[in-house]
PDB file of C-alpha atoms in Angstrom:
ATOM      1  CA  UNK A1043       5.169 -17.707  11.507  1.00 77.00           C
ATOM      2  CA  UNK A1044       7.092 -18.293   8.200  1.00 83.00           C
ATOM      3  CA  UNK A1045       8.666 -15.095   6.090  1.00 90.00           C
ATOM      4  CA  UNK A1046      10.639 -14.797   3.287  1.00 94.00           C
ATOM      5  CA  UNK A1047      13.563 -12.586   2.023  1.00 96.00           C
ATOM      6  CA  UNK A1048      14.943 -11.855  -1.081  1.00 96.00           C
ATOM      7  CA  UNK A1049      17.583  -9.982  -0.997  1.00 96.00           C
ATOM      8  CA  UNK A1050      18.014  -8.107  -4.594  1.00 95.00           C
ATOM      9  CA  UNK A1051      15.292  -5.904  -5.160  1.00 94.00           C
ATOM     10  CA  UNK A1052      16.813  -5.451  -9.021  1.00 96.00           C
ATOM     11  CA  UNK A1053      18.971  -7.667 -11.014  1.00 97.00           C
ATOM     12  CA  UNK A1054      20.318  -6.718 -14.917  1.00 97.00           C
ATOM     13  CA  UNK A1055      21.724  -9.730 -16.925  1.00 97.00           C
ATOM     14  CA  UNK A1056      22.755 -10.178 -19.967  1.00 97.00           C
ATOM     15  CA  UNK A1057      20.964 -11.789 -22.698  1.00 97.00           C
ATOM     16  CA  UNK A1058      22.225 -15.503 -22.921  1.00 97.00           C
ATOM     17  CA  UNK A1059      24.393 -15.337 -19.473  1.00 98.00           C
ATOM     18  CA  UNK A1060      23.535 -17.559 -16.571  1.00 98.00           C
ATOM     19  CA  UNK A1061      20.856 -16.172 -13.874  1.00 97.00           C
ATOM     20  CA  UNK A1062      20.173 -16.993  -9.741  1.00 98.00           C
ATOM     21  CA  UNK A1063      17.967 -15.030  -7.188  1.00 98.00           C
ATOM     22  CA  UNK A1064      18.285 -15.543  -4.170  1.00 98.00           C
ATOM     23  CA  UNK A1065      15.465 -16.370  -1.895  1.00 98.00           C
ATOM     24  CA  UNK A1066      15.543 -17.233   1.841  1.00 97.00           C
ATOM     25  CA  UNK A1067      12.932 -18.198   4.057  1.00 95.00           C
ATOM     26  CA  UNK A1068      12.458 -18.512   8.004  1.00 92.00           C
ATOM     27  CA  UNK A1069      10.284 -21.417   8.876  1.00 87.00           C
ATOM     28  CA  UNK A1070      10.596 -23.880  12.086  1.00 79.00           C
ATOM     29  CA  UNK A1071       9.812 -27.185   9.605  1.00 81.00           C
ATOM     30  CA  UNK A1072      10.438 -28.429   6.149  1.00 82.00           C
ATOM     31  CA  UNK A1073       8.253 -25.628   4.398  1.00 88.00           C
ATOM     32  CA  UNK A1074       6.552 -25.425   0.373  1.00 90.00           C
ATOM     33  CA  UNK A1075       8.683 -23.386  -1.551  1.00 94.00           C
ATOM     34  CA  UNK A1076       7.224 -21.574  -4.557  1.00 95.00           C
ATOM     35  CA  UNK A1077       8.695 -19.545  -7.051  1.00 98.00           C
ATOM     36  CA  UNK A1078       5.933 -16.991  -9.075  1.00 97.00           C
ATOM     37  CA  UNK A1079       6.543 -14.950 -12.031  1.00 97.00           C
ATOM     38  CA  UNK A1080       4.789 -12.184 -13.197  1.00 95.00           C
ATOM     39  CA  UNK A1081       5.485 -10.009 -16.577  1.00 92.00           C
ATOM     40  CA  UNK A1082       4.120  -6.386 -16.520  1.00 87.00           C
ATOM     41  CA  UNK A1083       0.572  -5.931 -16.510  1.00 83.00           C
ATOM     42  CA  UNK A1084       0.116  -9.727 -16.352  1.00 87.00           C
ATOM     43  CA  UNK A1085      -1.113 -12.303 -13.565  1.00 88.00           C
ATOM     44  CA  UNK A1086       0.733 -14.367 -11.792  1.00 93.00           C
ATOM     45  CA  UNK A1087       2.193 -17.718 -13.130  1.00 93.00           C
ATOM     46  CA  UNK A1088       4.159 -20.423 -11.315  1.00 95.00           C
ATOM     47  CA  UNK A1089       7.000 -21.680 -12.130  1.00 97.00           C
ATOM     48  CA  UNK A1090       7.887 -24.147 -10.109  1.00 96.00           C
ATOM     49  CA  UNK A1091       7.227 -25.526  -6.602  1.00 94.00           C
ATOM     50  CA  UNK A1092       8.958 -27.818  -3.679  1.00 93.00           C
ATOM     51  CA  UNK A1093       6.948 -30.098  -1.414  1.00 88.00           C
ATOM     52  CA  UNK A1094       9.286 -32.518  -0.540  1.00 86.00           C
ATOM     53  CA  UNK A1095      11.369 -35.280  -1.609  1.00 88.00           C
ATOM     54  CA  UNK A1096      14.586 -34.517  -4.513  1.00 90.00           C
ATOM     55  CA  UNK A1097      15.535 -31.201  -3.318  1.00 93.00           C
ATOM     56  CA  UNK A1098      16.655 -29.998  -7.043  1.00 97.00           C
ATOM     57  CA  UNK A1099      13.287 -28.920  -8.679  1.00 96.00           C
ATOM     58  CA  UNK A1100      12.852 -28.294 -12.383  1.00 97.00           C
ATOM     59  CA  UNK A1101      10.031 -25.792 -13.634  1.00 97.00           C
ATOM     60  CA  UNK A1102       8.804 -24.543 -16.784  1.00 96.00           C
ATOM     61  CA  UNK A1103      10.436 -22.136 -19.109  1.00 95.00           C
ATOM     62  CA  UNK A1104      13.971 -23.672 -18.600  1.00 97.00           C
ATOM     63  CA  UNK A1105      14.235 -22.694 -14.334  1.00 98.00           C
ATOM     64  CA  UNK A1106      15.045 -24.599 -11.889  1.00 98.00           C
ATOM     65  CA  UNK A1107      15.612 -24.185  -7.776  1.00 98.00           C
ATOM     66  CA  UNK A1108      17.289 -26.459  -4.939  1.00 97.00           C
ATOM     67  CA  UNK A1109      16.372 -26.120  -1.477  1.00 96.00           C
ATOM     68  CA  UNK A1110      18.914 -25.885   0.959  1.00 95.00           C
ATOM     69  CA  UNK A1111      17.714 -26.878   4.274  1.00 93.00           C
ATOM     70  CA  UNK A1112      21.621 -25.814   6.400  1.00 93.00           C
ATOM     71  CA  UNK A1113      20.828 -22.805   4.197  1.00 95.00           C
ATOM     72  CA  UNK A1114      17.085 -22.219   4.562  1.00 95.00           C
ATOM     73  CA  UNK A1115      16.869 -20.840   0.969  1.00 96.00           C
ATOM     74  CA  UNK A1116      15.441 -21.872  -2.323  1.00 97.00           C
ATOM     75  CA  UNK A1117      17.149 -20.003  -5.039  1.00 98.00           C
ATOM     76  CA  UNK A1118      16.161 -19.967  -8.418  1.00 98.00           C
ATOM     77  CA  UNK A1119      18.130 -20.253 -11.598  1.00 98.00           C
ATOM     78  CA  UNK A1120      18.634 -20.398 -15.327  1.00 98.00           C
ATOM     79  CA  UNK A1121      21.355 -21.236 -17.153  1.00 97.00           C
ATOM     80  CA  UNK A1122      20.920 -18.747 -20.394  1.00 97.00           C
ATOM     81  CA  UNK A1123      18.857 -16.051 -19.757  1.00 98.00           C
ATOM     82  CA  UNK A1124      16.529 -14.973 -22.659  1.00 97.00           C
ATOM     83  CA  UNK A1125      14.910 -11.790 -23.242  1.00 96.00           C
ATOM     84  CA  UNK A1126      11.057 -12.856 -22.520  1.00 95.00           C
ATOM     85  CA  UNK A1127      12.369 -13.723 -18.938  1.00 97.00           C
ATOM     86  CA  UNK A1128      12.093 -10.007 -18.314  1.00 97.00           C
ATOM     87  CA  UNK A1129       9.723  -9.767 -15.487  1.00 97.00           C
ATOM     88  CA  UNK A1130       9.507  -9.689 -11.748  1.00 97.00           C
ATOM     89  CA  UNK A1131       9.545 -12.995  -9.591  1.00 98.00           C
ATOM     90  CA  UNK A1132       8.352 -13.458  -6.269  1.00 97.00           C
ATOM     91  CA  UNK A1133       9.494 -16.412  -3.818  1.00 97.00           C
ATOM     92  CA  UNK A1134       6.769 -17.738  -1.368  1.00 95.00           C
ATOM     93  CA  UNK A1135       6.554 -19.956   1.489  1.00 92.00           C
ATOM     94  CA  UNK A1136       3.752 -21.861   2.542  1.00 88.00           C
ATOM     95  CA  UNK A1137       3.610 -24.754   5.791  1.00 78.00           C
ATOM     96  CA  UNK A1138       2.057 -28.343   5.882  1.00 70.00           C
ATOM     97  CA  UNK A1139      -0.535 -27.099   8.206  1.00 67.00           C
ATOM     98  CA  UNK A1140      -2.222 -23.981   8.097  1.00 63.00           C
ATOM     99  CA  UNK A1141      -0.888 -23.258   5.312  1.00 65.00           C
ATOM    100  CA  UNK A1142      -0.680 -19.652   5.433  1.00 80.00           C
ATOM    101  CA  UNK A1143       1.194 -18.665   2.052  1.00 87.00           C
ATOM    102  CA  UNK A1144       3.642 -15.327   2.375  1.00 91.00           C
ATOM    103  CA  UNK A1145       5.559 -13.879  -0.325  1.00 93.00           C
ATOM    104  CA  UNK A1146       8.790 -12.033  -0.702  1.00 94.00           C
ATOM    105  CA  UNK A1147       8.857  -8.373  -2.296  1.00 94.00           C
ATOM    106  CA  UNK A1148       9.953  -9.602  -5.249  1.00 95.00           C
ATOM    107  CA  UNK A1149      13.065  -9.478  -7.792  1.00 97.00           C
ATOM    108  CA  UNK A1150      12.766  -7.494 -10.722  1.00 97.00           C
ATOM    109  CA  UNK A1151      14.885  -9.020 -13.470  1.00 98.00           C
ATOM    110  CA  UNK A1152      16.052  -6.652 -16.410  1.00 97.00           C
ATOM    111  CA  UNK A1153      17.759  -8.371 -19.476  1.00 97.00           C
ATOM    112  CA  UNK A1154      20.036  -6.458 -21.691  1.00 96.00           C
ATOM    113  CA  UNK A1155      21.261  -7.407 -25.294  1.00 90.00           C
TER     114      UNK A1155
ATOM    115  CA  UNK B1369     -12.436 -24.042 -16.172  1.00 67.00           C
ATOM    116  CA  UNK B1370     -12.236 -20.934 -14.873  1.00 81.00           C
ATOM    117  CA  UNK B1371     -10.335 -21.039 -11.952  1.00 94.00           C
ATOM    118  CA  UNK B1372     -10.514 -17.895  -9.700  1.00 96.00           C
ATOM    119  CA  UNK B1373     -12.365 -15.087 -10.848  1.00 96.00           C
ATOM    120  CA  UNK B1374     -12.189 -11.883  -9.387  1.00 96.00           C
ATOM    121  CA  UNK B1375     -14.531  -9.087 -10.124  1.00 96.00           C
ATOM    122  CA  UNK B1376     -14.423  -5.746 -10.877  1.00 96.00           C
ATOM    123  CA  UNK B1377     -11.322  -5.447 -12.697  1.00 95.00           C
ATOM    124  CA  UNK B1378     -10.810  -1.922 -11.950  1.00 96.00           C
ATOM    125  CA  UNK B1379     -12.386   0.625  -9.694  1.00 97.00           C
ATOM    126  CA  UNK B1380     -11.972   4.432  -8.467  1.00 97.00           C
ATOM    127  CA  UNK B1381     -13.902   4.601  -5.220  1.00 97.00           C
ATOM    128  CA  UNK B1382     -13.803   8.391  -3.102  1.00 97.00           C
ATOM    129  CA  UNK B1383     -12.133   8.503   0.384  1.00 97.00           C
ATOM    130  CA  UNK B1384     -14.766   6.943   3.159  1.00 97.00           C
ATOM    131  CA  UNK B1385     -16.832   4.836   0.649  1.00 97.00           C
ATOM    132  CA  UNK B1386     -16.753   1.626   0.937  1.00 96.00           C
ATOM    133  CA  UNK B1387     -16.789  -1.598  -1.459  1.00 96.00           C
ATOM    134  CA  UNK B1388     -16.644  -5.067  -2.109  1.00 98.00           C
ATOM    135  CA  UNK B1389     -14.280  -7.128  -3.841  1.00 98.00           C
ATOM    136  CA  UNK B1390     -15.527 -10.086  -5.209  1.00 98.00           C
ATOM    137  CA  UNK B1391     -13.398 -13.439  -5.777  1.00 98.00           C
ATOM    138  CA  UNK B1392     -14.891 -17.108  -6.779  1.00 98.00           C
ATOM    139  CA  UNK B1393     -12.956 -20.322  -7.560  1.00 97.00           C
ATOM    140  CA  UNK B1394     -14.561 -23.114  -9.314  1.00 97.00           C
ATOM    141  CA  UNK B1395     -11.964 -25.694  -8.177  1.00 95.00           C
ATOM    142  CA  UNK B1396     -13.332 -26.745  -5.523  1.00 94.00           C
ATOM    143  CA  UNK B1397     -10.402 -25.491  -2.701  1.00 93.00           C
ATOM    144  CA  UNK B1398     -10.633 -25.144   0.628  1.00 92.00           C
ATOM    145  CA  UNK B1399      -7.871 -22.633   1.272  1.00 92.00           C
ATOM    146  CA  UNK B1400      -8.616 -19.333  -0.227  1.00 95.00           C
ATOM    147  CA  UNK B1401      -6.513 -15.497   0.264  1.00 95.00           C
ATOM    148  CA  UNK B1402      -6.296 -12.256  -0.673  1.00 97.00           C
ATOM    149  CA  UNK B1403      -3.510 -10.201  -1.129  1.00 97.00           C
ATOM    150  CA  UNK B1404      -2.471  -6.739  -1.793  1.00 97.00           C
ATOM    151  CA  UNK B1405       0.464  -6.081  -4.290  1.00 96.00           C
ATOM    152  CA  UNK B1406       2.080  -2.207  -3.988  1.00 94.00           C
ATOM    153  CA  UNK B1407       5.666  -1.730  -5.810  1.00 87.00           C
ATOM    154  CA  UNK B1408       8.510  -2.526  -3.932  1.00 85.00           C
ATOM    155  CA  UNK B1409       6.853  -4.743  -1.466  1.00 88.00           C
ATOM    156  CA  UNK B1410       5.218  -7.570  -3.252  1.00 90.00           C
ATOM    157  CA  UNK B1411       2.267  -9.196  -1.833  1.00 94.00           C
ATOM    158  CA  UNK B1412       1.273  -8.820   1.428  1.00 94.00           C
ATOM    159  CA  UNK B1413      -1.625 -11.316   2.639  1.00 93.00           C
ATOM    160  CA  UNK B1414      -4.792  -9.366   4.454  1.00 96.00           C
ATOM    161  CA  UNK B1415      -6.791 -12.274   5.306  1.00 96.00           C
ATOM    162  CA  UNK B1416      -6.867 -16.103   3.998  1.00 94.00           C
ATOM    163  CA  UNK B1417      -9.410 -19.113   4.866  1.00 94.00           C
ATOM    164  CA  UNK B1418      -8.913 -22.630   5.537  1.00 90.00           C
ATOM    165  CA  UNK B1419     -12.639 -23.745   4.569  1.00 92.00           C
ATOM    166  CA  UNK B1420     -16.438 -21.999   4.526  1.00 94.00           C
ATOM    167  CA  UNK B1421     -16.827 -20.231   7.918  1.00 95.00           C
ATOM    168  CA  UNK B1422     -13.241 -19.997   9.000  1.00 94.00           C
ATOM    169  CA  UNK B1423     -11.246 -17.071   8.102  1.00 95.00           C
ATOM    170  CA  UNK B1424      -7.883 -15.675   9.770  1.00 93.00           C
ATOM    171  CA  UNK B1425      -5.719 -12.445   9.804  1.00 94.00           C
ATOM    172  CA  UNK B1426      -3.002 -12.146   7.637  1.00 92.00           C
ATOM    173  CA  UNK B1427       0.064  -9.438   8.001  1.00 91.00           C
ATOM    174  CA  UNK B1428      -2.063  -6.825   7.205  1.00 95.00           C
ATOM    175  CA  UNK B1429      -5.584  -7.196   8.078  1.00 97.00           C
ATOM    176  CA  UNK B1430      -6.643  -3.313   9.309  1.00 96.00           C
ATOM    177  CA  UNK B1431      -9.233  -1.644   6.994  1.00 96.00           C
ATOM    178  CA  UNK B1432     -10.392  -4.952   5.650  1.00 98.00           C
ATOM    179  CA  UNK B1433     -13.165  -7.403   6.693  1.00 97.00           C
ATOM    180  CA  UNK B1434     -13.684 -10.880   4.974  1.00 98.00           C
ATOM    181  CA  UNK B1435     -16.474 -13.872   4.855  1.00 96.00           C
ATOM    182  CA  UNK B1436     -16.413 -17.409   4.067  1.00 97.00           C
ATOM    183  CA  UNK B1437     -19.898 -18.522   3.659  1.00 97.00           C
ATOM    184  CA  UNK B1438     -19.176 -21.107   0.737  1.00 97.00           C
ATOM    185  CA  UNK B1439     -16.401 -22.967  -0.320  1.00 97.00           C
ATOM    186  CA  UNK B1440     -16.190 -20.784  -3.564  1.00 97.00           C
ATOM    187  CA  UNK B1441     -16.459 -17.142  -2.343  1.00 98.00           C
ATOM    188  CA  UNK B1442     -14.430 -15.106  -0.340  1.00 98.00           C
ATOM    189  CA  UNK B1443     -15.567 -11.660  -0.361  1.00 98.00           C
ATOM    190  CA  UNK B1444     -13.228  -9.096   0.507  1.00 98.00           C
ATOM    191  CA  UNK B1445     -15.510  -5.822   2.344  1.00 98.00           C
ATOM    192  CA  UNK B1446     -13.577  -2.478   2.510  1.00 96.00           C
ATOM    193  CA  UNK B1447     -15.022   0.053   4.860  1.00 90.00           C
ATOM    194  CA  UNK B1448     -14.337   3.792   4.938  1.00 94.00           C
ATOM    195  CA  UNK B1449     -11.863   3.291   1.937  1.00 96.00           C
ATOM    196  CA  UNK B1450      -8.722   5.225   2.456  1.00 97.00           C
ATOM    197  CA  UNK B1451      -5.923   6.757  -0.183  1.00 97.00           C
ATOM    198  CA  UNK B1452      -3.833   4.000   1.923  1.00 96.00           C
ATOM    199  CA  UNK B1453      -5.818   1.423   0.283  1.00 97.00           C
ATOM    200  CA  UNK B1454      -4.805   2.119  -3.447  1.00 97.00           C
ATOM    201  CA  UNK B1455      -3.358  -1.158  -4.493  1.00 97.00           C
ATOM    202  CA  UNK B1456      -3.672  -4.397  -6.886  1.00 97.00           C
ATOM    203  CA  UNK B1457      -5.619  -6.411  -4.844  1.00 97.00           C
ATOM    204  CA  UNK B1458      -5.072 -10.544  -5.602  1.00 97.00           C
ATOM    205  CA  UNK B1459      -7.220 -13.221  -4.475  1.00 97.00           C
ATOM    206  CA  UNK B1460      -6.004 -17.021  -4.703  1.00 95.00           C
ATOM    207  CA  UNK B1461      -6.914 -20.367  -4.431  1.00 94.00           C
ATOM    208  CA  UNK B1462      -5.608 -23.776  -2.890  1.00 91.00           C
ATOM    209  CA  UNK B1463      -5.713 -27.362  -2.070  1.00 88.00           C
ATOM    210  CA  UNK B1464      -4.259 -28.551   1.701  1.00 81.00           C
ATOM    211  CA  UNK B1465      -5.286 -31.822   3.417  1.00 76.00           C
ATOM    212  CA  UNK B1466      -3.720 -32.392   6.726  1.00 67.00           C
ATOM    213  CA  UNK B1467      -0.033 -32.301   4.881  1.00 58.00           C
ATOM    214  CA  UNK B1468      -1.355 -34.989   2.392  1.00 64.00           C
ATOM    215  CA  UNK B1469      -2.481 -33.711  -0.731  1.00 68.00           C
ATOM    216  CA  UNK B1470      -1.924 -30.052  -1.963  1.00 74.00           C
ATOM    217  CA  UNK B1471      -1.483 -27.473  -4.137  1.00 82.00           C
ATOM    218  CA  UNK B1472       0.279 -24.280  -5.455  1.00 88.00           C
ATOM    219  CA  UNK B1473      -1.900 -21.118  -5.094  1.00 91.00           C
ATOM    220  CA  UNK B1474      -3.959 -20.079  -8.253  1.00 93.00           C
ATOM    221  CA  UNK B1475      -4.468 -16.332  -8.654  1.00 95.00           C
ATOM    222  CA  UNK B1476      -7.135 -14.566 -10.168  1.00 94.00           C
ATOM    223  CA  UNK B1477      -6.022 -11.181 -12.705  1.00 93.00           C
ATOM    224  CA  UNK B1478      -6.271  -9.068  -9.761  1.00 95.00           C
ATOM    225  CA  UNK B1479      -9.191  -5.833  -8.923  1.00 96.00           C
ATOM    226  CA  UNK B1480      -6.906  -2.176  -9.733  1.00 96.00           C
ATOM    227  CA  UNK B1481      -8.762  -0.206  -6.895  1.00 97.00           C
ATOM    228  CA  UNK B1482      -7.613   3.598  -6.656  1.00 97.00           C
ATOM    229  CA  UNK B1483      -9.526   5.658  -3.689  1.00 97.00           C
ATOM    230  CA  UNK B1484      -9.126   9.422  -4.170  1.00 97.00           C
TER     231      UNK B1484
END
């Protein structure tokens, strides 16, 4: 059965600096990777997602995430954080068949000016 | 287009009553879940579906009892509701075909359901 990890359960940037969380999953075959953000009191909206093929993925808002298959993560980055991006983002893994689709617990992202 | 709709949007219901959550996607998916989302530990899938009449357990299935009688329902049934229960509960959406055609998960806004 797949599971993911995300290690920081908080992270504070600065406005304008550059931003990666860290996600890493446990899966026996090439997985979907998903990244998920979700601002307070607010649904959940992707942001980007890996099937297969070029392992750098670009999503919307300005993000983007490689997979790392020696690495088994997916981590997720920005290069100038902006103040909107405040929110908390959630990894998820899914498989090819069965496709049962678990999340991490989540990163919640602070910005500071 | 809709997409998934869950219904009620909030609800307070008293220790040992029981409910049901009501989620409906007019996309046309076969997968469907739900989730529960508590602070700290993200969201944590109760039961999902691979197509009408098939359902599975998820990581944390106890309390909870599902159905899959169309492709665009997937009623979530909570007996004997317990304070443990108090949680955003999240139903989703998706496409799978063998590996060959698929989709991310589309949520609905989510049912706020406090037992006291």
């Amino acid at each position: 059965a797949q599971s993911v990890t995300q290690p920081d359960i908080h992270i504070t940037v600065s406005e304008g600096a550059s931003l990666e969380l860290r996600c890493n999953y446990s899966y026996g075959a090439t997985p979907y990777l998903f990244w998920y953000v979700q601002s307070p009191g607010q649904g959940l909206q992707l942001l980007l997602k890996y099937f297969s093929g070029d392992t750098l993925v670009q999503g919307i808002k300005g993000f983007e995430a490689e997979f790392k298959r020696s690495q088994s993560s997916f981590n997720l980055r920005k290069p100038s954080v902006h103040w909107s991006d405040a929110a908390e983002y959630f990894c998820a893994v899914g498989a090819p068949y069965g496709n049962k689709l678990v999340f991490g617990a989540g990163t919640i992202l602070r910005v500071k000016s | 287009n809709a997409g998934v709709t869950q219904t009620p949007k909030f609800r307070i219901l008293k220790i040992g009553q029981s409910m049901t959550l009501q989620c409906t996607q007019d996309m046309n998916h076969n997968y469907m879940y739900w989730y529960r989302q508590d602070p700290g530990m993200g969201l944590k899938l109760i039961y999902y579906s691979v197509g009408a009449g098939i359902t599975d357990k998820g990581e944390v299935p106890n309390g909870y009892n599902v159905s899959r009688s169309t492709t665009e329902d997937f009623p979530l049934r909570l007996e004997l509701a317990a304070p443990s229960q108090t949680s955003v509960y999240l139903c989703a959406s998706s496409y799978a075909a063998g590996g060959e055609g698929y989709t991310e998960a589309f949520f609905g806004q989510g049912t706020r359901l406090t037992v006291v």
